[in-house]
Amino acid sequence: MKKSIDTKLALYPTPVTIVGAMNGDKPTWTLVAHIGIIGHDRILVSLAEPHFINRLIKESGRLSISLVTEEMLAEVDIAGSLSGAKGDKSELFEYEMGEGGTPVIKAANLTLECSVADIYKTPNFESFICTIDNTYVEESCLNDKGKPDYTAIKPVLFEFPNYQYLRTGDVIGKCLSFKNKTE
């Protein structure tokens, strides 16, 4: 029997990401796990309104979004706990500039370069609706068809109810391959 746990936000896990934006000639970074797909051509990045990086994203209209691996977690936690208004986070990650002028983390196996199409405000949050301008994938993380191989990318997941990171698991089958199986 299921038990009601009130109106808890429990639609998890979500991928852990690092959002990057330029602060003058230096990058700044923040940890974001409230991220989603809202169409085949749009993604959503939800940030608490007071975040320092929000202003930079609004000014430039651009940001990078990198999937996080376990090896990046120490720097990721710093990026998520130190405000860009109070400290310089530019040296947390080695990076190169993407074609669209956003910082692309070298250690990240997958990074999206995005442009802001719209901003949707809710109490205390700004959700950036973004178009994807470029997708960068480490070559060793592409399958034989040139598509991202998430078993090689190994993105870290986040779940909010218990505030913890999770590993991605094994492939259990192709999407829609179970519809004709019976027990």
PDB file of C-alpha atoms in Angstrom, residues 62-168:
ATOM      1  CA  ARG A  62      24.644  32.197 -23.300  1.00  0.00           C
ATOM      2  CA  LEU A  63      25.714  29.346 -21.045  1.00  0.00           C
ATOM      3  CA  SER A  64      27.363  25.956 -21.118  1.00  0.00           C
ATOM      4  CA  ILE A  65      25.939  22.866 -19.443  1.00  0.00           C
ATOM      5  CA  SER A  66      28.312  19.985 -18.665  1.00  0.00           C
ATOM      6  CA  LEU A  67      27.378  16.541 -17.423  1.00  0.00           C
ATOM      7  CA  VAL A  68      29.296  15.641 -14.264  1.00  0.00           C
ATOM      8  CA  THR A  69      31.290  12.437 -13.715  1.00  0.00           C
ATOM      9  CA  GLU A  70      32.412  11.005 -10.369  1.00  0.00           C
ATOM     10  CA  GLU A  71      35.947  12.266 -10.971  1.00  0.00           C
ATOM     11  CA  MET A  72      34.666  15.853 -11.031  1.00  0.00           C
ATOM     12  CA  LEU A  73      32.673  15.781  -7.767  1.00  0.00           C
ATOM     13  CA  ALA A  74      35.189  17.566  -5.493  1.00  0.00           C
ATOM     14  CA  GLU A  75      35.301  20.594  -7.808  1.00  0.00           C
ATOM     15  CA  VAL A  76      31.563  20.335  -8.473  1.00  0.00           C
ATOM     16  CA  ASP A  77      30.776  20.578  -4.760  1.00  0.00           C
ATOM     17  CA  ILE A  78      32.948  23.700  -4.492  1.00  0.00           C
ATOM     18  CA  ALA A  79      31.181  25.213  -7.509  1.00  0.00           C
ATOM     19  CA  GLY A  80      27.858  24.524  -5.793  1.00  0.00           C
ATOM     20  CA  SER A  81      28.776  25.834  -2.362  1.00  0.00           C
ATOM     21  CA  LEU A  82      30.829  28.965  -3.127  1.00  0.00           C
ATOM     22  CA  SER A  83      29.002  31.986  -4.511  1.00  0.00           C
ATOM     23  CA  GLY A  84      30.604  33.602  -7.534  1.00  0.00           C
ATOM     24  CA  ALA A  85      29.899  36.926  -5.809  1.00  0.00           C
ATOM     25  CA  LYS A  86      32.171  35.904  -2.908  1.00  0.00           C
ATOM     26  CA  GLY A  87      34.928  33.958  -4.637  1.00  0.00           C
ATOM     27  CA  ASP A  88      36.667  33.350  -7.946  1.00  0.00           C
ATOM     28  CA  LYS A  89      35.681  29.930  -9.319  1.00  0.00           C
ATOM     29  CA  SER A  90      37.422  30.402 -12.670  1.00  0.00           C
ATOM     30  CA  GLU A  91      40.224  27.938 -11.918  1.00  0.00           C
ATOM     31  CA  LEU A  92      38.052  25.062 -10.658  1.00  0.00           C
ATOM     32  CA  PHE A  93      38.063  23.417 -14.087  1.00  0.00           C
ATOM     33  CA  GLU A  94      40.386  23.464 -17.061  1.00  0.00           C
ATOM     34  CA  TYR A  95      38.339  24.714 -19.974  1.00  0.00           C
ATOM     35  CA  GLU A  96      38.430  25.843 -23.565  1.00  0.00           C
ATOM     36  CA  MET A  97      36.133  28.267 -25.294  1.00  0.00           C
ATOM     37  CA  GLY A  98      33.363  26.732 -27.353  1.00  0.00           C
ATOM     38  CA  GLU A  99      32.410  27.960 -30.797  1.00  0.00           C
ATOM     39  CA  GLY A 100      29.569  29.968 -29.247  1.00  0.00           C
ATOM     40  CA  GLY A 101      31.758  31.760 -26.713  1.00  0.00           C
ATOM     41  CA  THR A 102      30.947  29.732 -23.611  1.00  0.00           C
ATOM     42  CA  PRO A 103      33.421  27.876 -21.380  1.00  0.00           C
ATOM     43  CA  VAL A 104      33.596  24.124 -22.106  1.00  0.00           C
ATOM     44  CA  ILE A 105      35.052  21.989 -19.292  1.00  0.00           C
ATOM     45  CA  LYS A 106      37.828  19.726 -20.600  1.00  0.00           C
ATOM     46  CA  ALA A 107      37.128  16.981 -18.031  1.00  0.00           C
ATOM     47  CA  ALA A 108      33.424  16.792 -18.911  1.00  0.00           C
ATOM     48  CA  ASN A 109      32.507  13.983 -21.282  1.00  0.00           C
ATOM     49  CA  LEU A 110      29.526  15.941 -22.652  1.00  0.00           C
ATOM     50  CA  THR A 111      28.875  19.681 -22.778  1.00  0.00           C
ATOM     51  CA  LEU A 112      26.057  21.645 -24.383  1.00  0.00           C
ATOM     52  CA  GLU A 113      26.551  25.217 -25.501  1.00  0.00           C
ATOM     53  CA  CYS A 114      23.237  27.046 -25.258  1.00  0.00           C
ATOM     54  CA  SER A 115      21.474  30.325 -25.963  1.00  0.00           C
ATOM     55  CA  VAL A 116      18.697  31.624 -23.740  1.00  0.00           C
ATOM     56  CA  ALA A 117      15.371  31.707 -25.610  1.00  0.00           C
ATOM     57  CA  ASP A 118      13.212  32.754 -22.655  1.00  0.00           C
ATOM     58  CA  ILE A 119      13.156  33.011 -18.872  1.00  0.00           C
ATOM     59  CA  TYR A 120      10.259  31.616 -16.874  1.00  0.00           C
ATOM     60  CA  LYS A 121      10.000  32.974 -13.339  1.00  0.00           C
ATOM     61  CA  THR A 122       8.438  31.190 -10.383  1.00  0.00           C
ATOM     62  CA  PRO A 123       8.706  32.185  -6.717  1.00  0.00           C
ATOM     63  CA  ASN A 124      12.442  32.401  -5.900  1.00  0.00           C
ATOM     64  CA  PHE A 125      13.539  30.710  -9.158  1.00  0.00           C
ATOM     65  CA  GLU A 126      14.491  31.681 -12.690  1.00  0.00           C
ATOM     66  CA  SER A 127      14.177  28.919 -15.257  1.00  0.00           C
ATOM     67  CA  PHE A 128      16.184  29.535 -18.388  1.00  0.00           C
ATOM     68  CA  ILE A 129      14.605  28.050 -21.505  1.00  0.00           C
ATOM     69  CA  CYS A 130      17.531  27.320 -23.802  1.00  0.00           C
ATOM     70  CA  THR A 131      18.233  26.277 -27.362  1.00  0.00           C
ATOM     71  CA  ILE A 132      21.218  24.021 -27.978  1.00  0.00           C
ATOM     72  CA  ASP A 133      23.831  25.658 -30.202  1.00  0.00           C
ATOM     73  CA  ASN A 134      26.578  23.010 -29.965  1.00  0.00           C
ATOM     74  CA  THR A 135      26.996  19.605 -28.350  1.00  0.00           C
ATOM     75  CA  TYR A 136      30.535  18.483 -27.528  1.00  0.00           C
ATOM     76  CA  VAL A 137      31.204  14.828 -26.679  1.00  0.00           C
ATOM     77  CA  GLU A 138      34.516  13.218 -25.783  1.00  0.00           C
ATOM     78  CA  GLU A 139      35.331  10.981 -28.781  1.00  0.00           C
ATOM     79  CA  SER A 140      35.798   7.904 -26.572  1.00  0.00           C
ATOM     80  CA  CYS A 141      32.190   8.414 -25.401  1.00  0.00           C
ATOM     81  CA  LEU A 142      30.613   8.120 -28.854  1.00  0.00           C
ATOM     82  CA  ASN A 143      29.154   4.831 -30.048  1.00  0.00           C
ATOM     83  CA  ASP A 144      29.835   3.347 -33.485  1.00  0.00           C
ATOM     84  CA  LYS A 145      26.975   5.448 -34.915  1.00  0.00           C
ATOM     85  CA  GLY A 146      28.486   8.706 -33.613  1.00  0.00           C
ATOM     86  CA  LYS A 147      25.889   9.129 -30.857  1.00  0.00           C
ATOM     87  CA  PRO A 148      26.632   9.749 -27.161  1.00  0.00           C
ATOM     88  CA  ASP A 149      27.169   6.490 -25.240  1.00  0.00           C
ATOM     89  CA  TYR A 150      25.920   7.197 -21.728  1.00  0.00           C
ATOM     90  CA  THR A 151      27.460   3.986 -20.375  1.00  0.00           C
ATOM     91  CA  ALA A 152      30.819   5.564 -21.294  1.00  0.00           C
ATOM     92  CA  ILE A 153      29.853   9.128 -20.322  1.00  0.00           C
ATOM     93  CA  LYS A 154      28.820   7.893 -16.841  1.00  0.00           C
ATOM     94  CA  PRO A 155      26.858  10.941 -15.701  1.00  0.00           C
ATOM     95  CA  VAL A 156      26.266  11.357 -11.977  1.00  0.00           C
ATOM     96  CA  LEU A 157      22.639  11.662 -10.890  1.00  0.00           C
ATOM     97  CA  PHE A 158      21.114  13.672  -8.034  1.00  0.00           C
ATOM     98  CA  GLU A 159      18.061  13.052  -5.912  1.00  0.00           C
ATOM     99  CA  PHE A 160      16.704  15.819  -3.752  1.00  0.00           C
ATOM    100  CA  PRO A 161      14.580  14.031  -1.120  1.00  0.00           C
ATOM    101  CA  ASN A 162      17.721  12.530   0.482  1.00  0.00           C
ATOM    102  CA  TYR A 163      20.189  15.043  -1.022  1.00  0.00           C
ATOM    103  CA  GLN A 164      22.610  12.520  -2.493  1.00  0.00           C
ATOM    104  CA  TYR A 165      24.497  11.615  -5.656  1.00  0.00           C
ATOM    105  CA  LEU A 166      23.849   8.352  -7.507  1.00  0.00           C
ATOM    106  CA  ARG A 167      25.773   6.369 -10.129  1.00  0.00           C
ATOM    107  CA  THR A 168      24.143   5.564 -13.434  1.00  0.00           C
TER     108      THR A 168
END
